[in-house]
PDB file of C-alpha atoms in Angstrom:
ATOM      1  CA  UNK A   1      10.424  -6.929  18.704  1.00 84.00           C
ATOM      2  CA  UNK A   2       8.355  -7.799  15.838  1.00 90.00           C
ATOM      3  CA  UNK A   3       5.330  -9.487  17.704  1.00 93.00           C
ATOM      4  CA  UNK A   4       5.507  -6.511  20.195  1.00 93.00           C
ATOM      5  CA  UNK A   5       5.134  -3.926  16.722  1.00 91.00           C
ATOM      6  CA  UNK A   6       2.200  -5.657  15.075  1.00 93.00           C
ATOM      7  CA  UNK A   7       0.776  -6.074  18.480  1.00 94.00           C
ATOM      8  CA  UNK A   8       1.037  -1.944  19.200  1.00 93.00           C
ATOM      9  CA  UNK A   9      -0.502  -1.444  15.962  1.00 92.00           C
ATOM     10  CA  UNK A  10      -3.620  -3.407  15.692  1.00 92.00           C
ATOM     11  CA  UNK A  11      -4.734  -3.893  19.038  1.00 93.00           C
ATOM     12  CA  UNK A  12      -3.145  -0.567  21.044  1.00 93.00           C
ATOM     13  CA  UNK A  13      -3.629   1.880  18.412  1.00 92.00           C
ATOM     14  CA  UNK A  14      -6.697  -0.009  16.237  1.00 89.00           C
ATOM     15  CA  UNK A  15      -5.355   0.471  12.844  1.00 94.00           C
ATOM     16  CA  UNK A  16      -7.537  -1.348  10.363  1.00 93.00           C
ATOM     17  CA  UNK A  17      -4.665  -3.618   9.622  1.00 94.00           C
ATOM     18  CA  UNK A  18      -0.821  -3.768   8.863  1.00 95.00           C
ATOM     19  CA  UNK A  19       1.425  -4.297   5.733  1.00 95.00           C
ATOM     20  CA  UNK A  20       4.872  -6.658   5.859  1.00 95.00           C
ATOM     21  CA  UNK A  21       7.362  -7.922   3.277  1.00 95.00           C
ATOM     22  CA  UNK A  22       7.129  -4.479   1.561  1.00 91.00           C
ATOM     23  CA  UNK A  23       9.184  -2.685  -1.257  1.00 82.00           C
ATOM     24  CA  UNK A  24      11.425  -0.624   1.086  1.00 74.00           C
ATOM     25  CA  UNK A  25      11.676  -3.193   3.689  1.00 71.00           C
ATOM     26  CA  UNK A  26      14.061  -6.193   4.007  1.00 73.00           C
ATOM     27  CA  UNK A  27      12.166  -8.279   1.907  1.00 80.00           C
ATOM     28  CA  UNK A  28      14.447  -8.629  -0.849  1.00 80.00           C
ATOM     29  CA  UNK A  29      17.617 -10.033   1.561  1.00 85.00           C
ATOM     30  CA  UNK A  30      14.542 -12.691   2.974  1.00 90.00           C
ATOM     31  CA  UNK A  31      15.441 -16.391   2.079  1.00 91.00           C
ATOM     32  CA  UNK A  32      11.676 -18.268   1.863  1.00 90.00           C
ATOM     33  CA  UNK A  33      12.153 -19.766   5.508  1.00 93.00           C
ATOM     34  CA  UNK A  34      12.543 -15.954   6.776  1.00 94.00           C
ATOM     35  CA  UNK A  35       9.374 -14.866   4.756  1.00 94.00           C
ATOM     36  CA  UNK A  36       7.617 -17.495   6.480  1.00 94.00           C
ATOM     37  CA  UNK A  37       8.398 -16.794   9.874  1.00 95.00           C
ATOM     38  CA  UNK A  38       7.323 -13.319   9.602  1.00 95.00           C
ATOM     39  CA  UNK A  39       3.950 -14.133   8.198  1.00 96.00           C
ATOM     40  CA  UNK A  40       3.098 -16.859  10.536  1.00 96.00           C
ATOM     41  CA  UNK A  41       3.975 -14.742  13.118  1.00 96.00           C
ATOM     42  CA  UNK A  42       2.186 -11.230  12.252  1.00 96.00           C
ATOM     43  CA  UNK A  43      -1.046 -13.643  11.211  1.00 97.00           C
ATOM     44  CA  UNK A  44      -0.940 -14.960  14.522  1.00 96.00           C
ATOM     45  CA  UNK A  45      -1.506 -11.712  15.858  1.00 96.00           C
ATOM     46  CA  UNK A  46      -4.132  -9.921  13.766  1.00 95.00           C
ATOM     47  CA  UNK A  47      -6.027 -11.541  10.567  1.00 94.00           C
ATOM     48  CA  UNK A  48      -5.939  -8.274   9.077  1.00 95.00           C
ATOM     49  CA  UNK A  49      -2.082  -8.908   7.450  1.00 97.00           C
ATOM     50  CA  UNK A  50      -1.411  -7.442   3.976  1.00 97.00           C
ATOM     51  CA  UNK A  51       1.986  -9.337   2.413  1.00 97.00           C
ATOM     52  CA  UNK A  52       3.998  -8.009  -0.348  1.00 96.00           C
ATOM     53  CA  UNK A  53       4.899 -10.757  -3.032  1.00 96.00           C
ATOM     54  CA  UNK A  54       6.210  -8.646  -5.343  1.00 94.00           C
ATOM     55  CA  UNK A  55       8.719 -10.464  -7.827  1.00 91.00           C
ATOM     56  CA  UNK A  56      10.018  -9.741 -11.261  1.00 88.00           C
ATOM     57  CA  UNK A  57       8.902 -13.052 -12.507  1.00 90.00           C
ATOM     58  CA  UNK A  58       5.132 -13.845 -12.772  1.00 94.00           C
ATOM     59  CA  UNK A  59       5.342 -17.009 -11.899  1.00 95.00           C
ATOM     60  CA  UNK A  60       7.518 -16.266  -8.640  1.00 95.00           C
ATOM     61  CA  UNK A  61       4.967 -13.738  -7.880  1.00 96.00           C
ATOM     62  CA  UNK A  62       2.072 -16.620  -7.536  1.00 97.00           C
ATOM     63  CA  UNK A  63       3.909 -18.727  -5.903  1.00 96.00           C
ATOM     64  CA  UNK A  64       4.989 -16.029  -2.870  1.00 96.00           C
ATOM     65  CA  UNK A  65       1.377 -14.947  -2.794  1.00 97.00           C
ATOM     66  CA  UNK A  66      -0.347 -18.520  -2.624  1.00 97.00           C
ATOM     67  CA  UNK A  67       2.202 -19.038   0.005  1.00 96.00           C
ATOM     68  CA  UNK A  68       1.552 -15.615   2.030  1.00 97.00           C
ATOM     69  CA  UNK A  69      -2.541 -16.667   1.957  1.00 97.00           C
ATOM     70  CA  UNK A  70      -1.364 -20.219   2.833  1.00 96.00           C
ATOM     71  CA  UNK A  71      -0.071 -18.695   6.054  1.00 95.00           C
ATOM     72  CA  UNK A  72      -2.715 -17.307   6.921  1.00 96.00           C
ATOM     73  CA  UNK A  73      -2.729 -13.368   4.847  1.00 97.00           C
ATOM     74  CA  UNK A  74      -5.851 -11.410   4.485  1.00 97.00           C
ATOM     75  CA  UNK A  75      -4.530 -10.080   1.280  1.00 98.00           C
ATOM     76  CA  UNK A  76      -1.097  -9.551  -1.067  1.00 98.00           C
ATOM     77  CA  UNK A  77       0.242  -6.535  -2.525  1.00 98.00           C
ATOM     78  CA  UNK A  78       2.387  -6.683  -5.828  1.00 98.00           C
ATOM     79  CA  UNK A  79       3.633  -4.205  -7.285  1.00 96.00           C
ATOM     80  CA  UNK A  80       4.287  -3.900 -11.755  1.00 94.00           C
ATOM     81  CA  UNK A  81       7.367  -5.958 -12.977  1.00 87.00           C
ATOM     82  CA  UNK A  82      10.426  -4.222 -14.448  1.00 84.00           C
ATOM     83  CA  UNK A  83      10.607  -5.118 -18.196  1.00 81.00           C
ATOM     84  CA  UNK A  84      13.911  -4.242 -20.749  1.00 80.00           C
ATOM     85  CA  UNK A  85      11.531  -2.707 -22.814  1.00 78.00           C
ATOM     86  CA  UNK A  86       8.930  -0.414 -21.073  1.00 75.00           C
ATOM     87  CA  UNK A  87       5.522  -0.901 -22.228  1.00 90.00           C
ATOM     88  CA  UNK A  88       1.647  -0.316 -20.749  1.00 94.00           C
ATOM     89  CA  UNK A  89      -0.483  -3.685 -22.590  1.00 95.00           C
ATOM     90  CA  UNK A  90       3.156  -5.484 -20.780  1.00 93.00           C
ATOM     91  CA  UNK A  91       1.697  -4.068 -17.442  1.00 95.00           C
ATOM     92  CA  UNK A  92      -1.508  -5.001 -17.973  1.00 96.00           C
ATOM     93  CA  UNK A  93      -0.934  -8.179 -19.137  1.00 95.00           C
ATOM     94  CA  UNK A  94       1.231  -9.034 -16.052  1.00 95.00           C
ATOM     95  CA  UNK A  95      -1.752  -8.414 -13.630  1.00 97.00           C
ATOM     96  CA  UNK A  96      -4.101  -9.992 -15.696  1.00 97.00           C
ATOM     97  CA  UNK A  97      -1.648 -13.297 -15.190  1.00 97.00           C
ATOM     98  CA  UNK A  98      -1.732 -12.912 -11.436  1.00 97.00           C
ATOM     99  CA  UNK A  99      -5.379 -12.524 -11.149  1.00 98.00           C
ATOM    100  CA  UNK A 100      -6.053 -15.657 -13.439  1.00 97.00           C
ATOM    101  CA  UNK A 101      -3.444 -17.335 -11.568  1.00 97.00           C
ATOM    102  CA  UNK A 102      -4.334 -16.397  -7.480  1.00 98.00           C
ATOM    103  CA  UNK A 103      -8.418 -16.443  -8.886  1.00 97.00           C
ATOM    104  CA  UNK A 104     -11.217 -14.536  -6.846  1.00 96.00           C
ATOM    105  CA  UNK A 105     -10.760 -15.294  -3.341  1.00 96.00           C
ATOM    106  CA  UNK A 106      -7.234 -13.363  -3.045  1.00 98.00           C
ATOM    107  CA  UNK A 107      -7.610  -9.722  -2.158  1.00 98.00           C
ATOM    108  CA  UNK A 108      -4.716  -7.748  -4.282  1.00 98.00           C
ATOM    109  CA  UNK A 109      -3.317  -4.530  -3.066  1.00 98.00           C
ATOM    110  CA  UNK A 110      -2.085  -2.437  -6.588  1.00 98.00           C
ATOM    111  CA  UNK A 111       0.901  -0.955  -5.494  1.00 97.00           C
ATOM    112  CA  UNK A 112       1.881   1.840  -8.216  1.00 97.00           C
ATOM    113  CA  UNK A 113       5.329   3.136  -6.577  1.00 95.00           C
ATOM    114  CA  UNK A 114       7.817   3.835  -9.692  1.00 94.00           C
ATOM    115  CA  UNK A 115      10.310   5.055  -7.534  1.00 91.00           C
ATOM    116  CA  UNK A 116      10.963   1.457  -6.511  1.00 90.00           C
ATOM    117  CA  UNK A 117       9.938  -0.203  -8.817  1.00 92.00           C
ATOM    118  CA  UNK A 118      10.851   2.003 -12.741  1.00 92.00           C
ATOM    119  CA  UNK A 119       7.780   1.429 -14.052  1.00 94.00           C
ATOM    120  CA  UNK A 120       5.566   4.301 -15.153  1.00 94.00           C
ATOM    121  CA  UNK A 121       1.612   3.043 -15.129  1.00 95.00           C
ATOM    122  CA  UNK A 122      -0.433   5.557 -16.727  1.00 95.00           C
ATOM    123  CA  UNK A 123      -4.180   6.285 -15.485  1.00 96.00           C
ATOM    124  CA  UNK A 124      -5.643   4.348 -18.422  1.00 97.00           C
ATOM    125  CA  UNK A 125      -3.028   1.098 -17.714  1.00 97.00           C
ATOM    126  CA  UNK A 126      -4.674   1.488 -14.130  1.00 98.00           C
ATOM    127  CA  UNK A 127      -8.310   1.839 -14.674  1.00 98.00           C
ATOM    128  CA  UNK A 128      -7.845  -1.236 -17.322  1.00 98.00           C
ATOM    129  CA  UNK A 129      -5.918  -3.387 -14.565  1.00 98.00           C
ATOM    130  CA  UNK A 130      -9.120  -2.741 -12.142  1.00 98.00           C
ATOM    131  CA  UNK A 131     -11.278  -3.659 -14.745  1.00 97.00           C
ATOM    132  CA  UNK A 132      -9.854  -6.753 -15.810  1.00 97.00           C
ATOM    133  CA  UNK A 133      -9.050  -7.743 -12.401  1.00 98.00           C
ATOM    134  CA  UNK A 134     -11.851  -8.409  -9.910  1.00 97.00           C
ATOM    135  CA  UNK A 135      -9.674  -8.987  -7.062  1.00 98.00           C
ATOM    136  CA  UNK A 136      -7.890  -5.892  -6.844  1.00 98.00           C
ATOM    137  CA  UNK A 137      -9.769  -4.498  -3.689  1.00 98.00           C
ATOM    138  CA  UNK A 138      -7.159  -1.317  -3.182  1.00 98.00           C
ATOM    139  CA  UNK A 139      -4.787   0.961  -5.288  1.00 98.00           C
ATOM    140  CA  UNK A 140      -1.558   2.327  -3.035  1.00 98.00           C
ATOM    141  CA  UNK A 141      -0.891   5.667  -5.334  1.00 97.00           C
ATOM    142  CA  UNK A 142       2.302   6.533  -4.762  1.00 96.00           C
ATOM    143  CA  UNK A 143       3.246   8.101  -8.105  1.00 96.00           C
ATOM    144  CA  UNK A 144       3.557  12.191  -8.452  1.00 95.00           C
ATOM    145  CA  UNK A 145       1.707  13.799  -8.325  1.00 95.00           C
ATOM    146  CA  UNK A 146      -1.124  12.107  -6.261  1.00 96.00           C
ATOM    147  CA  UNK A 147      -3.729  14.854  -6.331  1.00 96.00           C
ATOM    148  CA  UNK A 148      -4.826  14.697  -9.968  1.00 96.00           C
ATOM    149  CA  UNK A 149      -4.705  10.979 -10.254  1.00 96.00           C
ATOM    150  CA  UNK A 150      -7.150  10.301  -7.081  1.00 98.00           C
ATOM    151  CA  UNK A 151      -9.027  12.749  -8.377  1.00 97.00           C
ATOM    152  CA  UNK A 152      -9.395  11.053 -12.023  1.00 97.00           C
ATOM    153  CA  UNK A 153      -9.846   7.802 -10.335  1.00 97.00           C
ATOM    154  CA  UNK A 154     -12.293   8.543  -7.404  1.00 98.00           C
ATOM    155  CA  UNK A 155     -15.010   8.924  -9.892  1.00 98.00           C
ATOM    156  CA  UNK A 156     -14.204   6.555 -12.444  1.00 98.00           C
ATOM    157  CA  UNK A 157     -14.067   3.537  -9.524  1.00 98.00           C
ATOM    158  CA  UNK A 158     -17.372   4.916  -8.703  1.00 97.00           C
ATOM    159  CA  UNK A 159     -18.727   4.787 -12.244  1.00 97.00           C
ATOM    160  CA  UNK A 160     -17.329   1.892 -12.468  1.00 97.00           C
ATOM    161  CA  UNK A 161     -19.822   0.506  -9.673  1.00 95.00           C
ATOM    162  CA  UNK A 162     -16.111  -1.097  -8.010  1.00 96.00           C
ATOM    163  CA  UNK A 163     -15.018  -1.023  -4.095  1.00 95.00           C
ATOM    164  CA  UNK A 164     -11.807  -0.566  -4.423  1.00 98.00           C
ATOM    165  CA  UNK A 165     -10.550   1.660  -1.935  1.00 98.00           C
ATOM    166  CA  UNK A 166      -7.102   4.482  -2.514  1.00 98.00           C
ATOM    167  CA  UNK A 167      -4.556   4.360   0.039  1.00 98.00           C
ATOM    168  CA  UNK A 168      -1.771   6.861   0.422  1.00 97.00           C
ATOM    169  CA  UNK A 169       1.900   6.201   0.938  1.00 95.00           C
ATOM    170  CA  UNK A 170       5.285   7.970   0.576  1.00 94.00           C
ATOM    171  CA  UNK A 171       5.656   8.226   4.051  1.00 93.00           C
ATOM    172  CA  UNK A 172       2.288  10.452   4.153  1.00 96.00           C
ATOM    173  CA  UNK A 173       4.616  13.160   2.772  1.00 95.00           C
ATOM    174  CA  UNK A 174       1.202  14.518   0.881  1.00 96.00           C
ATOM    175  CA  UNK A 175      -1.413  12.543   3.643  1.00 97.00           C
ATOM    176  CA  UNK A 176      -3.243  15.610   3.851  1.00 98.00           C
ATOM    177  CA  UNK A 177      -3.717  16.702   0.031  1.00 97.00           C
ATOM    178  CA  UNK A 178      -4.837  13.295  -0.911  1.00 98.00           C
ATOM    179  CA  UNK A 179      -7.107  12.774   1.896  1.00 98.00           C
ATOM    180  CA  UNK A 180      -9.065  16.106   0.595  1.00 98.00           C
ATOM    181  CA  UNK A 181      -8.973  14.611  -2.967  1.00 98.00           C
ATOM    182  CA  UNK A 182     -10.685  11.305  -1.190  1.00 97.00           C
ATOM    183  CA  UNK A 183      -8.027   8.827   0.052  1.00 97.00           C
ATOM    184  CA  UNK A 184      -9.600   6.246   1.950  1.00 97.00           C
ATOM    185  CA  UNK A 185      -6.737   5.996   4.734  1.00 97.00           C
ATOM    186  CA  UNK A 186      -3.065   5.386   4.818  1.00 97.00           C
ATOM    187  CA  UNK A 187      -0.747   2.184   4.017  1.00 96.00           C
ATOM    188  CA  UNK A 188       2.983   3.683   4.936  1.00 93.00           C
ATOM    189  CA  UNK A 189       5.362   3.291   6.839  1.00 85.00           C
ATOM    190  CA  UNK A 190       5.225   6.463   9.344  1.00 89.00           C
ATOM    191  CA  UNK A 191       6.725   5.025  12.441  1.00 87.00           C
ATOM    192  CA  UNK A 192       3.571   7.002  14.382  1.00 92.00           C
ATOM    193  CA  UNK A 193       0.631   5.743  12.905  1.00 93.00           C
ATOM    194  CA  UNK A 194      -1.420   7.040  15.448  1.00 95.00           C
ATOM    195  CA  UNK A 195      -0.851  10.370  14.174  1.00 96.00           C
ATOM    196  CA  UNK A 196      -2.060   9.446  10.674  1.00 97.00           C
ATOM    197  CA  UNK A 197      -5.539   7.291  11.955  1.00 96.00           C
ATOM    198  CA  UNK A 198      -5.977  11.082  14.057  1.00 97.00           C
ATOM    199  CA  UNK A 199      -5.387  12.924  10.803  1.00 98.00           C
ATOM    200  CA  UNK A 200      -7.789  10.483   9.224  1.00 97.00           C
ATOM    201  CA  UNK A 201     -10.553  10.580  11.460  1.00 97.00           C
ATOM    202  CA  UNK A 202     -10.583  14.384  11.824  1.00 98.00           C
ATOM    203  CA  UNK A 203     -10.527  14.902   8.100  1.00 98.00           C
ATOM    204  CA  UNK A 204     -12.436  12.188   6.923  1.00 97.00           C
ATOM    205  CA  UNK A 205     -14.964  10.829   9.395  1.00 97.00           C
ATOM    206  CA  UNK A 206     -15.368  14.112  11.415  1.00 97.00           C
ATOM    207  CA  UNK A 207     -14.983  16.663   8.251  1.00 97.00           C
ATOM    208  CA  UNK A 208     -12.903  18.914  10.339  1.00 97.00           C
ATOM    209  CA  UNK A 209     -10.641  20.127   7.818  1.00 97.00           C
ATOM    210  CA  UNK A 210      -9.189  22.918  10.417  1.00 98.00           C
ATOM    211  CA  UNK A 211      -8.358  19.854  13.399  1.00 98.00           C
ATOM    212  CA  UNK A 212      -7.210  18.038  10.338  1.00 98.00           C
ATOM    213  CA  UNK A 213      -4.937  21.381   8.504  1.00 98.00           C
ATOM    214  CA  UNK A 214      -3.505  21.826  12.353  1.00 98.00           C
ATOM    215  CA  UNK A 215      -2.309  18.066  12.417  1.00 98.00           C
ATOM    216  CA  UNK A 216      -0.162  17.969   9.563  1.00 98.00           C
ATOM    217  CA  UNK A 217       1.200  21.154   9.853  1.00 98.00           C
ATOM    218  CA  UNK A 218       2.166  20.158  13.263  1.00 98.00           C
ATOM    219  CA  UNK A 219       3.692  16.669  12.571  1.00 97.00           C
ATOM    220  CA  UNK A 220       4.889  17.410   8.812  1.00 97.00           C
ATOM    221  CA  UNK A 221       7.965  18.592  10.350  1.00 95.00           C
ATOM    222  CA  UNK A 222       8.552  14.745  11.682  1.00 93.00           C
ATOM    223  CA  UNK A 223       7.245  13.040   8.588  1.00 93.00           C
ATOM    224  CA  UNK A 224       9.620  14.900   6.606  1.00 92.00           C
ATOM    225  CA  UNK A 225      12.588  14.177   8.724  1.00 89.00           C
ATOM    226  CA  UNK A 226      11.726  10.291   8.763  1.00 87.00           C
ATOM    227  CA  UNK A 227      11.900  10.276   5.167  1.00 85.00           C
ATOM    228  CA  UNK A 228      15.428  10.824   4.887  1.00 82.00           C
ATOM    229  CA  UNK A 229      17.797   7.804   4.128  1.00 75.00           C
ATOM    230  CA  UNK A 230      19.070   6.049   7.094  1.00 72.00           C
ATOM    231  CA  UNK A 231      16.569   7.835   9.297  1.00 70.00           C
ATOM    232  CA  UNK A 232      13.972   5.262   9.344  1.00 57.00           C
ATOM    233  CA  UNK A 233      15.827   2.102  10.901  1.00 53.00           C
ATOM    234  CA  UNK A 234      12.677   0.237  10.890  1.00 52.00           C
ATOM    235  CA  UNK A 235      13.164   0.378   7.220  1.00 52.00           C
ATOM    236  CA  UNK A 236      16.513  -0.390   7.042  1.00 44.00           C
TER     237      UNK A 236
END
């Protein structure tokens, strides 16, 4: 069941925290009443509860995220809005809303993840989003390719005298590349995150980038099967 999922994950396995209402989920077949449940019943669980409120109107996109801290989120992820005419100040301009909108004291997850979503954010849209927007507290990269882009923006967020932490997705397809190029952890939806905190903790908190190598190779196998359409039922 649900309750018996987010249950596993934060207090069995002791990830930091879980993600619901994402991009590839159900979200977008969820009537309001539906979205509510779900929160109300993961934040009963753990207080650690990220909640995507992604919407292609601004506006929407407040409302689902006031509602998602209402019930009781630690923090919101939204991804960029679609627009008929592609354009970077557009992108910009649409975080800039949510951030004046939501204020300070709501943690925002930047999800970049064009394969969902269309949109194309270059580095430069990205760095000026984090800028302009306190509140973003974490980026989930999940545009190719990842390397080069956490390695541009490692530095810079440091420079930049920000904690805003990089989180990799995509399944984890490339969890071990980005982790060298200094990922802070995971946010995907691997149905064995267990495997993912080990491949963390070896390469990250223990440097042991052989234990670390030996994971992936071993699992990558597994992680590349899941990713195939219709595979991951928890998905669909």
């Amino acid at each position: 069941s649900f309750e018996k999922t987010i249950d596993f994950f934060t207090h069995k396995i002791g990830v930091n925290g879980c993600t619901i209402l994402g991009v590839l989920g159900e979200s977008n077949r969820l009537v309001e009443s539906e979205r509510k449940e779900l929160i109300s019943i993961a934040t009963s669980i753990s207080d650690k509860m990220c909640v995507g409120t992604s919407h292609s109107g601004t506006h929407a996109t407040l409302k689902l995220s006031e509602q998602a801290m209402a019930d009781g989120a630690h923090s919101v992820m939204i991804t960029p809005s679609k627009e008929p005419v592609p354009d970077q100040s557009t992108i910009i301009q649409y975080y800039k809303n949510i951030y004046q909108g939501l204020g300070d004291n709501v943690p925002i997850v930047l999800q970049d993840h064009p394969a969902s979503t269309m949109v194309h954010m270059s580095m430069d849209s990205m760095k000026a989003i984090i800028q302009e927007c306190p509140s973003i507290q974490c980026v989930k990269l999940e545009s190719l390719p990842t390397p080069p882009k956490i390695r541009s923006l490692v530095p810079w967020i440091k420079d930049n005298n920000r904690n805003v932490s990089i989180l990799t997705g995509l399944g984890a397809l490339y969890g071990l590349f980005d982790l060298q190029c200094g990922t802070n952890g995971f946010m995907t939806g691997f149905a064995f995150p267990e495997i993912l905190l080990a491949l963390y903790e070896e390469q990250v908190l223990r440097g042991n980038e052989s234990n670390a190598k030996m994971l992936y190779q071993k699992y990558l196998p597994l992680i590349v099967f899941e990713q195939q359409p219709g595979v991951a039922f928890r998905k669909e």
